Short mmCIF file of C-alpha atoms in Angstrom, two decimals:
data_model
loop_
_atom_site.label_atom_id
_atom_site.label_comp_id
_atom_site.label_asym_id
_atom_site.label_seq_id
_atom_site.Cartn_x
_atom_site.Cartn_y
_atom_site.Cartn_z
CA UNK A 40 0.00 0.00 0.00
CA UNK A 41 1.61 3.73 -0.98
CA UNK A 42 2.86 5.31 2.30
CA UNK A 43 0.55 8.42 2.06
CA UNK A 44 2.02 9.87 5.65
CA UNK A 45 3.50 13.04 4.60
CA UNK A 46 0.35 14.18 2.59
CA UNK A 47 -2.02 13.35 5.26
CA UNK A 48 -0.13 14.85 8.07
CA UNK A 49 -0.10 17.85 5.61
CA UNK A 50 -3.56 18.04 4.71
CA UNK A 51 -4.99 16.92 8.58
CA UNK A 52 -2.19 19.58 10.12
CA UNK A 53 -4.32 22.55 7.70
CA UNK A 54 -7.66 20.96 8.71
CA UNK A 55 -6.36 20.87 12.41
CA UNK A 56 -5.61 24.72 12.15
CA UNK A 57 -9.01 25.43 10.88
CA UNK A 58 -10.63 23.90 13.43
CA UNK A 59 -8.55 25.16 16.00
CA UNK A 60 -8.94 28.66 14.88
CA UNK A 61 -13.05 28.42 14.77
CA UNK A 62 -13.09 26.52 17.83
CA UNK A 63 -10.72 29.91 19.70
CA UNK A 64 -12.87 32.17 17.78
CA UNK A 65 -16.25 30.60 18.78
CA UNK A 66 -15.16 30.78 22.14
CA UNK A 67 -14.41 34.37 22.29
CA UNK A 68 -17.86 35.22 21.19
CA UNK A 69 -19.51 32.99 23.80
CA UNK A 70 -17.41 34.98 26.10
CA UNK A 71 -18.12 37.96 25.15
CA UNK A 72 -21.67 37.56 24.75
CA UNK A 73 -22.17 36.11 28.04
CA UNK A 74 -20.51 39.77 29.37
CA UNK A 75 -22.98 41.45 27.33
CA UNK A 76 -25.71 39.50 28.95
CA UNK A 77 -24.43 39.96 32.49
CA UNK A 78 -24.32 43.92 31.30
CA UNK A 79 -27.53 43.77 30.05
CA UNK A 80 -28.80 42.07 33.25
CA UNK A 81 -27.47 44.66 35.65
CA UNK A 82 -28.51 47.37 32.99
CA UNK A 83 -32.16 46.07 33.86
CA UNK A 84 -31.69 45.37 37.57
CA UNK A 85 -30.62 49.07 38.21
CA UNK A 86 -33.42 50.18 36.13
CA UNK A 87 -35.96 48.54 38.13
CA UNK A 88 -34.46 49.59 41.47
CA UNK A 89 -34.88 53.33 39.75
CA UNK A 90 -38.43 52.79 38.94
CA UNK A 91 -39.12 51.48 42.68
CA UNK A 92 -37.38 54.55 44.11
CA UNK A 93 -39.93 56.32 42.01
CA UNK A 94 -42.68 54.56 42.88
CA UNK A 95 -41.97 55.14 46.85
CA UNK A 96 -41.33 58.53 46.51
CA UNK A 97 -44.75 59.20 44.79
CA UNK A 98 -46.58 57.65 47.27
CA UNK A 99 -45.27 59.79 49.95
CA UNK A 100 -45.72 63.22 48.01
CA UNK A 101 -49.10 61.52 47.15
CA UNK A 102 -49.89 60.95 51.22
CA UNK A 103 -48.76 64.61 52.03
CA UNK A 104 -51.03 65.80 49.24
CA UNK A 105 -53.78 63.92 50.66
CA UNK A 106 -52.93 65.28 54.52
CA UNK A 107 -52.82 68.82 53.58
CA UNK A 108 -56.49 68.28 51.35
CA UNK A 109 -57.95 66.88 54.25
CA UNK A 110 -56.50 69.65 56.71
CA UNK A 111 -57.66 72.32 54.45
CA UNK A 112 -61.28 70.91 53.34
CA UNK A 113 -62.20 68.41 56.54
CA UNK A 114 -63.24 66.28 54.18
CA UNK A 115 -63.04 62.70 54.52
CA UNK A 116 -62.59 62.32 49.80
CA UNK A 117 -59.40 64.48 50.53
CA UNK A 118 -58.13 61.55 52.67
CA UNK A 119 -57.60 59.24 49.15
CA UNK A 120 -54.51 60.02 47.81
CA UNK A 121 -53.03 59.69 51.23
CA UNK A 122 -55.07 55.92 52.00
CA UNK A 123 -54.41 54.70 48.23
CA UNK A 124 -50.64 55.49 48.23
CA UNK A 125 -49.52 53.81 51.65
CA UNK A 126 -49.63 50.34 50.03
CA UNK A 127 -48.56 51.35 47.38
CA UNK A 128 -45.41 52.49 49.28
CA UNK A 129 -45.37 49.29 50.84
CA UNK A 130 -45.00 47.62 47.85
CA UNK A 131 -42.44 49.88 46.71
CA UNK A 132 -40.32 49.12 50.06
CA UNK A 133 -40.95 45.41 49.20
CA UNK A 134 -39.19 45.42 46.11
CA UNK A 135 -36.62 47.62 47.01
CA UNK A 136 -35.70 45.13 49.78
CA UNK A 137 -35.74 42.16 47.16
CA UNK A 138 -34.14 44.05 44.78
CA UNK A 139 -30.89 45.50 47.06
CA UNK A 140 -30.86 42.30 48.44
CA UNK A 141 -27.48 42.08 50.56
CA UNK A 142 -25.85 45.29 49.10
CA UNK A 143 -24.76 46.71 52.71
CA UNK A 144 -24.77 50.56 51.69
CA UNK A 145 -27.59 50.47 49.73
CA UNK A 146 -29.45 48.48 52.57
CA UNK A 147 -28.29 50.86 55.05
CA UNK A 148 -29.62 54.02 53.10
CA UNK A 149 -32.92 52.37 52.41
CA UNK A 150 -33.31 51.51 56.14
CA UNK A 151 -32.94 54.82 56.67
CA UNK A 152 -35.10 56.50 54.00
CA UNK A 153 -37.71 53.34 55.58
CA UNK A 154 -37.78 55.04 58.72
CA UNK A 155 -38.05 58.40 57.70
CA UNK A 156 -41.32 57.33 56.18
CA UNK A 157 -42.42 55.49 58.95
CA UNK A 158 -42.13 58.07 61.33
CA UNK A 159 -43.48 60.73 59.24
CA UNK A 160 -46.66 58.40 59.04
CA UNK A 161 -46.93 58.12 62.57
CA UNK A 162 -45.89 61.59 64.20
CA UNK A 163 -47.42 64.19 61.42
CA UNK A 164 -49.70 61.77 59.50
CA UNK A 165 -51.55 59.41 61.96
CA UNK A 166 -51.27 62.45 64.62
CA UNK A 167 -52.23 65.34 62.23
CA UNK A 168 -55.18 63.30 60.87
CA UNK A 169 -56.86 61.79 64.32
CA UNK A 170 -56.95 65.51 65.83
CA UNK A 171 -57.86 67.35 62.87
CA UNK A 172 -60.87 65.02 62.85
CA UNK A 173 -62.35 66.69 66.24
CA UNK A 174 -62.83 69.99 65.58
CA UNK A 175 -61.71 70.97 69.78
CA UNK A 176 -58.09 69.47 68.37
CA UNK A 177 -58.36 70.65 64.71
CA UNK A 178 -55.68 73.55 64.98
CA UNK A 179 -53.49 71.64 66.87
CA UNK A 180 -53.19 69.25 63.53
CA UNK A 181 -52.74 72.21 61.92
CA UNK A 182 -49.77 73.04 63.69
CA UNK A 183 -48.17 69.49 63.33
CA UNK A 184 -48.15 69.43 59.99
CA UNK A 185 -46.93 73.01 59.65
CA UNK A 186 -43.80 72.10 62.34
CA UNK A 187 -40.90 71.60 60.48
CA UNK A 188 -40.55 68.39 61.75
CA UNK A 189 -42.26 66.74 59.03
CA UNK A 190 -40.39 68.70 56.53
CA UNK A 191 -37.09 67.12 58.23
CA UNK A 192 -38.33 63.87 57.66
CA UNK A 193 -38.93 64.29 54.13
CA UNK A 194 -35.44 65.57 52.92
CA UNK A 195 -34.20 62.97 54.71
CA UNK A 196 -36.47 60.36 52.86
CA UNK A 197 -35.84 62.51 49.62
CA UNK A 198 -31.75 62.15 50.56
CA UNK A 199 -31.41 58.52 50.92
CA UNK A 200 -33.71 57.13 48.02
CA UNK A 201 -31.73 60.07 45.72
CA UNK A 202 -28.42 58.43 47.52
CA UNK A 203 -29.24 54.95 46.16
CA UNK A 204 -30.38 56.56 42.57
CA UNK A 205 -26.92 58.24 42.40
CA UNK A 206 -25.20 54.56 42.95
CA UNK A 207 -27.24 53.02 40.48
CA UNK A 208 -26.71 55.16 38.22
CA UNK A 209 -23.18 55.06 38.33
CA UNK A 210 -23.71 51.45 38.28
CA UNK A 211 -25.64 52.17 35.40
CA UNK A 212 -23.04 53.80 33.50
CA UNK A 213 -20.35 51.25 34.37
CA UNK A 214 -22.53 48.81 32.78
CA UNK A 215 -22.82 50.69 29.79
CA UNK A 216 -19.55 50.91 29.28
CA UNK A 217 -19.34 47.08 29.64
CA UNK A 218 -22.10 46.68 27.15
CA UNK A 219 -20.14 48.90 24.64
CA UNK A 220 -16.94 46.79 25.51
CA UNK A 221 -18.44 43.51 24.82
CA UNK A 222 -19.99 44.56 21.67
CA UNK A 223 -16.72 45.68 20.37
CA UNK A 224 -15.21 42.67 21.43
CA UNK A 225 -17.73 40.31 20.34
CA UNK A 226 -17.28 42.11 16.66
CA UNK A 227 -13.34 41.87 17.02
CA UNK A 228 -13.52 38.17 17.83
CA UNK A 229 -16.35 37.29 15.61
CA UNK A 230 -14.42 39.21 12.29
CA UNK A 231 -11.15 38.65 13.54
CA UNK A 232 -11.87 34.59 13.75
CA UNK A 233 -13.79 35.03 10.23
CA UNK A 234 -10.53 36.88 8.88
CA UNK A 235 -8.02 34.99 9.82
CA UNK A 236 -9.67 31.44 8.93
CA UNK A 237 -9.96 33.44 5.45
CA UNK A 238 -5.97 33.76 5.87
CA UNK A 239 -5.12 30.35 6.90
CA UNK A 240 -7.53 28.77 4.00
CA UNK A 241 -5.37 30.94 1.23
CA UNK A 242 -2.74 29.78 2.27
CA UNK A 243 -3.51 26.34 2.02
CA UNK A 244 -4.78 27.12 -1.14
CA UNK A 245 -1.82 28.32 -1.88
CA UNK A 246 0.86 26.31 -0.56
CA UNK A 247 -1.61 23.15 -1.86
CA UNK A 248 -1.34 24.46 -5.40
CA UNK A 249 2.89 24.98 -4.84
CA UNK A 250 3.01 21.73 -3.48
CA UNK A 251 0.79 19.34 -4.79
CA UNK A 252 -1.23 20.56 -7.69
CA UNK A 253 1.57 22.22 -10.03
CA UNK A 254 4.51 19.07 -9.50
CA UNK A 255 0.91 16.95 -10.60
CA UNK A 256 0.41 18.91 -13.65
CA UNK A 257 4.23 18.68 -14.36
CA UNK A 258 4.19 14.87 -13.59
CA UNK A 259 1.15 14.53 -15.96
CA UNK A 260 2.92 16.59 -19.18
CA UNK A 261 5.53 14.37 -18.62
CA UNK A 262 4.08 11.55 -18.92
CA UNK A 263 1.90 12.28 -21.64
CA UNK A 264 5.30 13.14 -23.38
CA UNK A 265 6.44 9.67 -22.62
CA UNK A 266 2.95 7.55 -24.18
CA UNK A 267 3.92 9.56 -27.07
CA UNK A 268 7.06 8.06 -27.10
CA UNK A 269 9.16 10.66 -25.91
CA UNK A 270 12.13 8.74 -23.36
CA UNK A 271 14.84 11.33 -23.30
CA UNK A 272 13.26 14.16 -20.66
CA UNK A 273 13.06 13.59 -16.89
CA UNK A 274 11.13 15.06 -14.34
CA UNK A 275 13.10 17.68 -12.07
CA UNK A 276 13.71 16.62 -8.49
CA UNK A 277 13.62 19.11 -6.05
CA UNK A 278 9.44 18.47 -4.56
CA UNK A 279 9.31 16.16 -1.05
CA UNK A 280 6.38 13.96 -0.11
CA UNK A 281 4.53 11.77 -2.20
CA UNK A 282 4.93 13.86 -5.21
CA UNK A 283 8.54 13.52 -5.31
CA UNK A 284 8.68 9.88 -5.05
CA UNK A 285 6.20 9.52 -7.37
CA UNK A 286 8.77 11.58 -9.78
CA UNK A 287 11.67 9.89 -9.00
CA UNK A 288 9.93 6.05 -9.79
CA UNK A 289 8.63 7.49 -13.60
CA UNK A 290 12.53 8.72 -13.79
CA UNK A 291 12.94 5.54 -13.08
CA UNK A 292 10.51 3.50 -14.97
CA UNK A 293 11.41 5.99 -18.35
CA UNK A 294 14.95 5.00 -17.56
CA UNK A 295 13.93 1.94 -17.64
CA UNK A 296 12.16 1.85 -20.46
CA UNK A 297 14.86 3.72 -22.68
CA UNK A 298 17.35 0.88 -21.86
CA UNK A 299 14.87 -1.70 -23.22
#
């Protein structure tokens, strides 16, 4: 059987590199595009922390809205905004809670902000709203929600929950970046790969067409040249491998063939 090593290790070595450089390349994207997913992720976390920070701070300016209606017209209608928004707060605070999760400064500021509302509910709002409701204790809820006590409260809540907004969106912006980052990356390793398999299989072309396919051609004029008789040329020696055997048995066999 014709010993067929040196082509094979030839042709499986250019196969090998292929592979190898699809298989690096494939890779890169997966990393990359598991970076952009973690991004992405965080990109929506943060958002939904924003929106909840939102959400809590509208039902508190929605509660003193209802206070001060219900101080100024005695009516019990007035009351709504300030009823309808504390569970909505408490939802808020809910998600906030799932959503911070073990982040220590975050949790710390939220704690805080927490309180702020809590107490504002019970010193100004519970206490403004039970006196103003007998009218021998109605100016003295006037004059607890007109202490500046309650106004405290709020730019405290208003500091924290803008505290954690600031850190998210720096967070935010980090993650952008990242986002940005991986999609360059992701198009360097995706083109790059593409381009330089593109390289490798020209040169294989190439070096295929040096190596194998012209010393064929050559082998094949020459021995068309000897069925028609011609037993004086040679092939040139100089190409390894099969193809150079191969030349040096028709030198051979045309030898051969001349002495006869």
């Amino acid at each position: 059987m014709p010993n067929t090593s040196g082509l094979n290790r030839t042709l499986g070595g250019a196969i090998g590199v292929i592979a190898l450089v699809t298989i690096l390349s494939s890779g890169a994207v997966l990393v990359t595009r598991n970076q952009l997913q973690s991004a992405n992720e965080a990109l929506a976390h943060s958002g939904q922390v924003i929106r909840a920070l939102d959400r809590f701070r509208a039902a508190m300016l929605n509660q003193e809205t209802g206070l001060r209606g219900y101080l100024i017209t005695g009516r019990e209608g007035s009351l709504e905004p300030y009823r309808s928004a504390r569970p909505a707060q408490d939802d808020a605070i809910r998600q906030l809670r799932s959503e911070i999760g073990t982040d220590a400064e975050r949790g710390a500021l939220l704690a805080d902000a927490v309180t702020a509302a809590r107490t504002w509910q019970a010193d100004i709002g519970e206490a403004a709203i039970r006196r103003a409701a007998d009218p021998a204790t109605r100016s003295e809820a006037l004059d607890i929600e007109a202490d500046g006590k309650g106004k405290a409260m709020f730019d405290t809540l208003r500091a924290k929950l803008a505290a954690i907004e600031s850190l998210e969106e720096r967070t935010q912006a980090m993650q952008r970046a990242r986002v940005l980052q991986a999609e360059r990356d992701e198009s360097v390793a995706l083109w790059g790969g593409t381009l330089i398999t593109l390289l490798i299989c020209a040169g294989i072309g190439l070096a295929v067409n040096r190596l194998i396919v012209r010393p064929l051609v050559r082998v094949m004029a020459f021995v068309e040249r000897v069925g028609e008789g011609d037993l004086a040329g040679r092939l040139e020696a100089g190409v390894g491998g099969e193809v150079g055997r191969l030349s040096g048995t028709l030198n051979a066999m045309v030898s051969g063939l001349s002495d006869l």
